[in-house]
mmCIF file of C-alpha atoms in Angstrom:
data_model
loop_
_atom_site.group_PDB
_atom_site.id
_atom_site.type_symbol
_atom_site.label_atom_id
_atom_site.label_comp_id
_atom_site.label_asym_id
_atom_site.label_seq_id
_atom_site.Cartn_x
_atom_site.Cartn_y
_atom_site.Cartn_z
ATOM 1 C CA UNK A 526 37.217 33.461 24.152
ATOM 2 C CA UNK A 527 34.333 35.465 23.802
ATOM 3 C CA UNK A 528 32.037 32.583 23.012
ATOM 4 C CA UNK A 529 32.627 30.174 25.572
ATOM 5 C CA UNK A 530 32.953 33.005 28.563
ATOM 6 C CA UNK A 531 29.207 33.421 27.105
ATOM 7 C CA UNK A 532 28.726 29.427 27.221
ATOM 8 C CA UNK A 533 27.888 29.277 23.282
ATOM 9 C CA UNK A 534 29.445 26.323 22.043
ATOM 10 C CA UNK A 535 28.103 26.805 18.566
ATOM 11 C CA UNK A 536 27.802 29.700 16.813
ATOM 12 C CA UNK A 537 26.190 29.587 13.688
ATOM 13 C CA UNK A 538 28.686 26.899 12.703
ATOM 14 C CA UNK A 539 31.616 28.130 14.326
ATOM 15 C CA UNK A 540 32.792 25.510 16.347
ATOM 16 C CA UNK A 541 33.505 27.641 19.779
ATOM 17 C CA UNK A 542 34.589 24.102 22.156
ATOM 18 C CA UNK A 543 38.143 21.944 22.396
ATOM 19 C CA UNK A 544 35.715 19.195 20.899
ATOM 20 C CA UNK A 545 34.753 21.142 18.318
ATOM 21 C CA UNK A 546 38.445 22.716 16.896
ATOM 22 C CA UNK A 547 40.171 19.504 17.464
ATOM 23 C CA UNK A 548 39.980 16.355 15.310
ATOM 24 C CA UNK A 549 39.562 13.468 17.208
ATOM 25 C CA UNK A 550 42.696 10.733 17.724
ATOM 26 C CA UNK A 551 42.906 7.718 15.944
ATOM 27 C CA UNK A 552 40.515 5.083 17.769
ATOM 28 C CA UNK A 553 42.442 1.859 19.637
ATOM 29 C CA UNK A 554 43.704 0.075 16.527
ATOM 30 C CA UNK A 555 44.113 2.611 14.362
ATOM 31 C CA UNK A 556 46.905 5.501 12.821
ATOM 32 C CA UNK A 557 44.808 7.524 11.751
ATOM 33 C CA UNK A 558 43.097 10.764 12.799
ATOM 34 C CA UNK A 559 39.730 12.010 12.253
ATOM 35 C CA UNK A 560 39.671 13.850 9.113
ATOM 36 C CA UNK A 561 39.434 17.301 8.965
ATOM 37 C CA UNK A 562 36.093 17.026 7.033
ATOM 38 C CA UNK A 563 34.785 14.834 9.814
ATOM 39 C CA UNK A 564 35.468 17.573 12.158
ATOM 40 C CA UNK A 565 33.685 20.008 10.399
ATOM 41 C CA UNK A 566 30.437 17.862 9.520
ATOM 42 C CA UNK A 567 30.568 17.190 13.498
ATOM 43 C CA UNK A 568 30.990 21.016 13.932
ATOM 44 C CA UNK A 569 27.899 21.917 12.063
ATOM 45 C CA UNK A 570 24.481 21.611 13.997
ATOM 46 C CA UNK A 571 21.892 20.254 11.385
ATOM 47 C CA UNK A 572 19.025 18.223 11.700
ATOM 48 C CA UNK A 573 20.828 15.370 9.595
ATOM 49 C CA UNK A 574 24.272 13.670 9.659
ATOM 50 C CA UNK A 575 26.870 14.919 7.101
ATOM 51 C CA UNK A 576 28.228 11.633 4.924
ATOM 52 C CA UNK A 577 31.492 12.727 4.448
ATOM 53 C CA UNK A 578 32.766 9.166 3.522
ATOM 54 C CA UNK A 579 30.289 9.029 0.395
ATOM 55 C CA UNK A 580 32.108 10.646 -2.857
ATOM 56 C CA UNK A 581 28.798 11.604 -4.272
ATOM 57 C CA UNK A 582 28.967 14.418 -1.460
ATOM 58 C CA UNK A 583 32.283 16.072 -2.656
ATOM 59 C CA UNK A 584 31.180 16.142 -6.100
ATOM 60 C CA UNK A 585 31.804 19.754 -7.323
ATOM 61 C CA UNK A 586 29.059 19.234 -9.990
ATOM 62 C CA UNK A 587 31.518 20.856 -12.640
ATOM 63 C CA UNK A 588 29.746 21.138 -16.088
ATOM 64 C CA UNK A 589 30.230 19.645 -19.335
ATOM 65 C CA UNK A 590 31.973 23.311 -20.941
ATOM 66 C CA UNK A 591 34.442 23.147 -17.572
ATOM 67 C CA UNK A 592 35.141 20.071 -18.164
ATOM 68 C CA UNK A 593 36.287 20.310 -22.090
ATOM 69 C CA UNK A 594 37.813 23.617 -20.982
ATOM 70 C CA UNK A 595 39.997 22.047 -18.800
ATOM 71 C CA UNK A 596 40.943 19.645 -22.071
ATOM 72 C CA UNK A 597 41.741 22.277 -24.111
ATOM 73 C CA UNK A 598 43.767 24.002 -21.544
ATOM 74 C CA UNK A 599 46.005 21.071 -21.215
ATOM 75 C CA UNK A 600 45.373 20.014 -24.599
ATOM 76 C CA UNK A 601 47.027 23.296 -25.954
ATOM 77 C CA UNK A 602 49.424 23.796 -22.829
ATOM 78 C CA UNK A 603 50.985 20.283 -23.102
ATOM 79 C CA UNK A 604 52.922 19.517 -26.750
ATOM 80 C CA UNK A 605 50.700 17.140 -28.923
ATOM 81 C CA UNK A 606 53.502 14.182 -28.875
ATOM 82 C CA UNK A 607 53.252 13.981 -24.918
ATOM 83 C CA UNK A 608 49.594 15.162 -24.478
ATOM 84 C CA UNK A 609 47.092 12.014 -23.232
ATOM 85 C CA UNK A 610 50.604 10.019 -23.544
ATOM 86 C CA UNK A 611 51.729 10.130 -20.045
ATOM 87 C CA UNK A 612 50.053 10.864 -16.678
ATOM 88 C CA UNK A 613 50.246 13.762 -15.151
ATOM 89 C CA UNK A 614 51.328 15.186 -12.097
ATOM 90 C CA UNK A 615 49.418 17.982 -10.549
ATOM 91 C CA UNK A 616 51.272 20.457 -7.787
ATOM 92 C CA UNK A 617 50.324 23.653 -5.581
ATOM 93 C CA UNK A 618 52.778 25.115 -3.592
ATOM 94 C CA UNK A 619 51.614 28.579 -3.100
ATOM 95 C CA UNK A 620 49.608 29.451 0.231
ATOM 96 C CA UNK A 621 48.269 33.159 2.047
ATOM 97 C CA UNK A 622 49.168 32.026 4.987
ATOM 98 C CA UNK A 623 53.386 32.036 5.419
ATOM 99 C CA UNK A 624 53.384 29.085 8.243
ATOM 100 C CA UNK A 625 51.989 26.843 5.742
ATOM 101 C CA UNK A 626 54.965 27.783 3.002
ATOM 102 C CA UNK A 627 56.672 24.607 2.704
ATOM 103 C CA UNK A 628 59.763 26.102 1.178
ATOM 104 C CA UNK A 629 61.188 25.889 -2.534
ATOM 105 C CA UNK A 630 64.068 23.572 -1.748
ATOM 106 C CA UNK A 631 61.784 21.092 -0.273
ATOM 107 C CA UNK A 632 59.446 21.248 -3.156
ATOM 108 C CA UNK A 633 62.463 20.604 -5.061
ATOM 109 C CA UNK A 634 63.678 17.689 -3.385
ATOM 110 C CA UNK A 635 60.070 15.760 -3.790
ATOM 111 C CA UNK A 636 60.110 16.791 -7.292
ATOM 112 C CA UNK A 637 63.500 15.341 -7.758
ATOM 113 C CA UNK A 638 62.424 11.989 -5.905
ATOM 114 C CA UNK A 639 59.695 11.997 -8.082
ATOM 115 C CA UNK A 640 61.343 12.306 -11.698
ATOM 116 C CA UNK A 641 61.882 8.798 -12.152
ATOM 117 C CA UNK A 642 58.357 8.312 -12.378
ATOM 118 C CA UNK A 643 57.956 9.704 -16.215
ATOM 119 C CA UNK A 644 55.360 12.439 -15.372
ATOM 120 C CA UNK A 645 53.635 15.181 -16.644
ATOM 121 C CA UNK A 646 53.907 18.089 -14.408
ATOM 122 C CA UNK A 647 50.616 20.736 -14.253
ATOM 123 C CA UNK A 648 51.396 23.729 -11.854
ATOM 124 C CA UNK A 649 48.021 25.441 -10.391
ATOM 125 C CA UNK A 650 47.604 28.216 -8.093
ATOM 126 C CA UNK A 651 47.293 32.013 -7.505
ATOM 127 C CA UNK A 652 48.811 34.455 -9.733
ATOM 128 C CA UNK A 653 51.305 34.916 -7.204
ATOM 129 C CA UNK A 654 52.362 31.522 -7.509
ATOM 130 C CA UNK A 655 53.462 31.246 -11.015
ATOM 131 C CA UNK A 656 57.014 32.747 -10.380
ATOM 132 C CA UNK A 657 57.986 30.217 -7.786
ATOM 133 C CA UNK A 658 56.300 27.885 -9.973
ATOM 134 C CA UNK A 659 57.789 28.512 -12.806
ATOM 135 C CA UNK A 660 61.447 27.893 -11.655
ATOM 136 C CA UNK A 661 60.063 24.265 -10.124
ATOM 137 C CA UNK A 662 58.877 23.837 -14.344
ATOM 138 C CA UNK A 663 62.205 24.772 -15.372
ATOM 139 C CA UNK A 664 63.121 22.112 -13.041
ATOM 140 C CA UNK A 665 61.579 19.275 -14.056
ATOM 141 C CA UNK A 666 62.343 17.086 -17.011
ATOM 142 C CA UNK A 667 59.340 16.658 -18.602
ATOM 143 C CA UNK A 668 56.352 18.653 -20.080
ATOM 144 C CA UNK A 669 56.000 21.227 -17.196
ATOM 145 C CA UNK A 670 52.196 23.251 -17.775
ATOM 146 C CA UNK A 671 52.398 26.628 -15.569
ATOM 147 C CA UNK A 672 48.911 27.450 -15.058
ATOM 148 C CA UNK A 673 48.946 29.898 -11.548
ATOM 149 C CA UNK A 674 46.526 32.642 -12.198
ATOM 150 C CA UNK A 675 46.025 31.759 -15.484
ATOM 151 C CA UNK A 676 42.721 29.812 -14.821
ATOM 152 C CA UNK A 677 39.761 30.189 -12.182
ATOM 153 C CA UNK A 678 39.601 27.924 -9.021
ATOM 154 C CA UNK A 679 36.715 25.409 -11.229
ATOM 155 C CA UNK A 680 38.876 25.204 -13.749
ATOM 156 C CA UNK A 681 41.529 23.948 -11.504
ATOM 157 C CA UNK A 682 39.708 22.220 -10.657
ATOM 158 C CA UNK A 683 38.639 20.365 -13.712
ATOM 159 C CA UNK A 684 42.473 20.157 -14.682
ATOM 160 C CA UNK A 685 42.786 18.679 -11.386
ATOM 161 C CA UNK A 686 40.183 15.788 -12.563
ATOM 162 C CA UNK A 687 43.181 15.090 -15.230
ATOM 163 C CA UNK A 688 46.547 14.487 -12.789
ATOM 164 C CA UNK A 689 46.821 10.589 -11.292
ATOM 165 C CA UNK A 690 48.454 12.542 -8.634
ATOM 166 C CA UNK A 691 47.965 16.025 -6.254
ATOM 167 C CA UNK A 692 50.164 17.435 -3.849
ATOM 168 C CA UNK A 693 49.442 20.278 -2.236
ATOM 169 C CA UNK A 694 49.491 21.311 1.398
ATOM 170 C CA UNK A 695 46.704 23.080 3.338
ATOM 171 C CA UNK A 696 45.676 25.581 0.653
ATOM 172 C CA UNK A 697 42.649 26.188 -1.387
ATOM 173 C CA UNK A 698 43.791 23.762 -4.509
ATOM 174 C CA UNK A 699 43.300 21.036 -1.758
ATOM 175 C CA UNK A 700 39.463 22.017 -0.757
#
């Protein structure tokens, strides 16, 4: 409020307008919204344009030793007769903020839709995660890897690199 009763629409990349919060609806044509990634880049005032569409961008430039780290850690998590046998599945349910808790049943339920599929399961999150986590692992009927507060947000993020698959909801596994 502050802001924009002092007309700054922009302050130092806070976006401060109704333009600037919102993403922008689906053009004529289309389902799909602006991304929230969009939003930001349009958010920021810089003397060039953001190119969020170009993967090169997102790159988290994770080195070689995070990289083989994150091997070892699944390496040694999952047994040897499943490990680089069958894909994995990666999965975040924990979140700060308790609007954005999606609930254990319903995590159950799209784990239990999902068992069919002959995955690996690889839990990551906060160490106040890993409890609720744990009882999804117990859950599901294959190799299950529990790894909330175990490992540092790169490192997820390396083990992320690993899963064919991440569901998450808005948290910081996501970013």
């Amino acid at each position: 409020f502050f802001f924009r009763w002092c007309g700054i629409k922009n302050f130092v990349g806070l976006p401060t307008t109704h333009e600037l919060q919102n993403c922008r609806p689906p053009p004529t044509g289309s389902d799909l919204w602006e991304s929230e990634a969009s939003r930001l880049a349009r958010s920021l005032r810089l003397p060039h344009k953001i190119a969020v569409e170009k993967t090169e961008n997102w790159d988290l430039h994770l080195s070689a030793a995070e990289i083989e780290d994150a091997e070892r850690v699944l390496r040694d998590g999952i047994s040897s007769d499943q490990y680089g046998k069958i894909p994995l599945l990666g999965l975040s349910i924990g979140t700060k903020q308790e609007i954005k808790n999606w609930g254990h049943r319903n995590w159950l339920t799209v784990l239990n839709g999902l068992k069919q599929l002959n995955l690996g399961l690889i839990l990551v999150g906060a160490a106040e995660d890993r409890e609720r986590s744990q009882t999804l692992a117990d859950a599901w009927q294959g190799p299950a890897l529990n790894l909330c507060g175990k490992i540092s947000p790169r490192l997820s993020a390396a083990v992320i690199q690993n899963v064919v698959l991440f569901l998450c909801h808005d948290s910081g596994p996501m970013h």
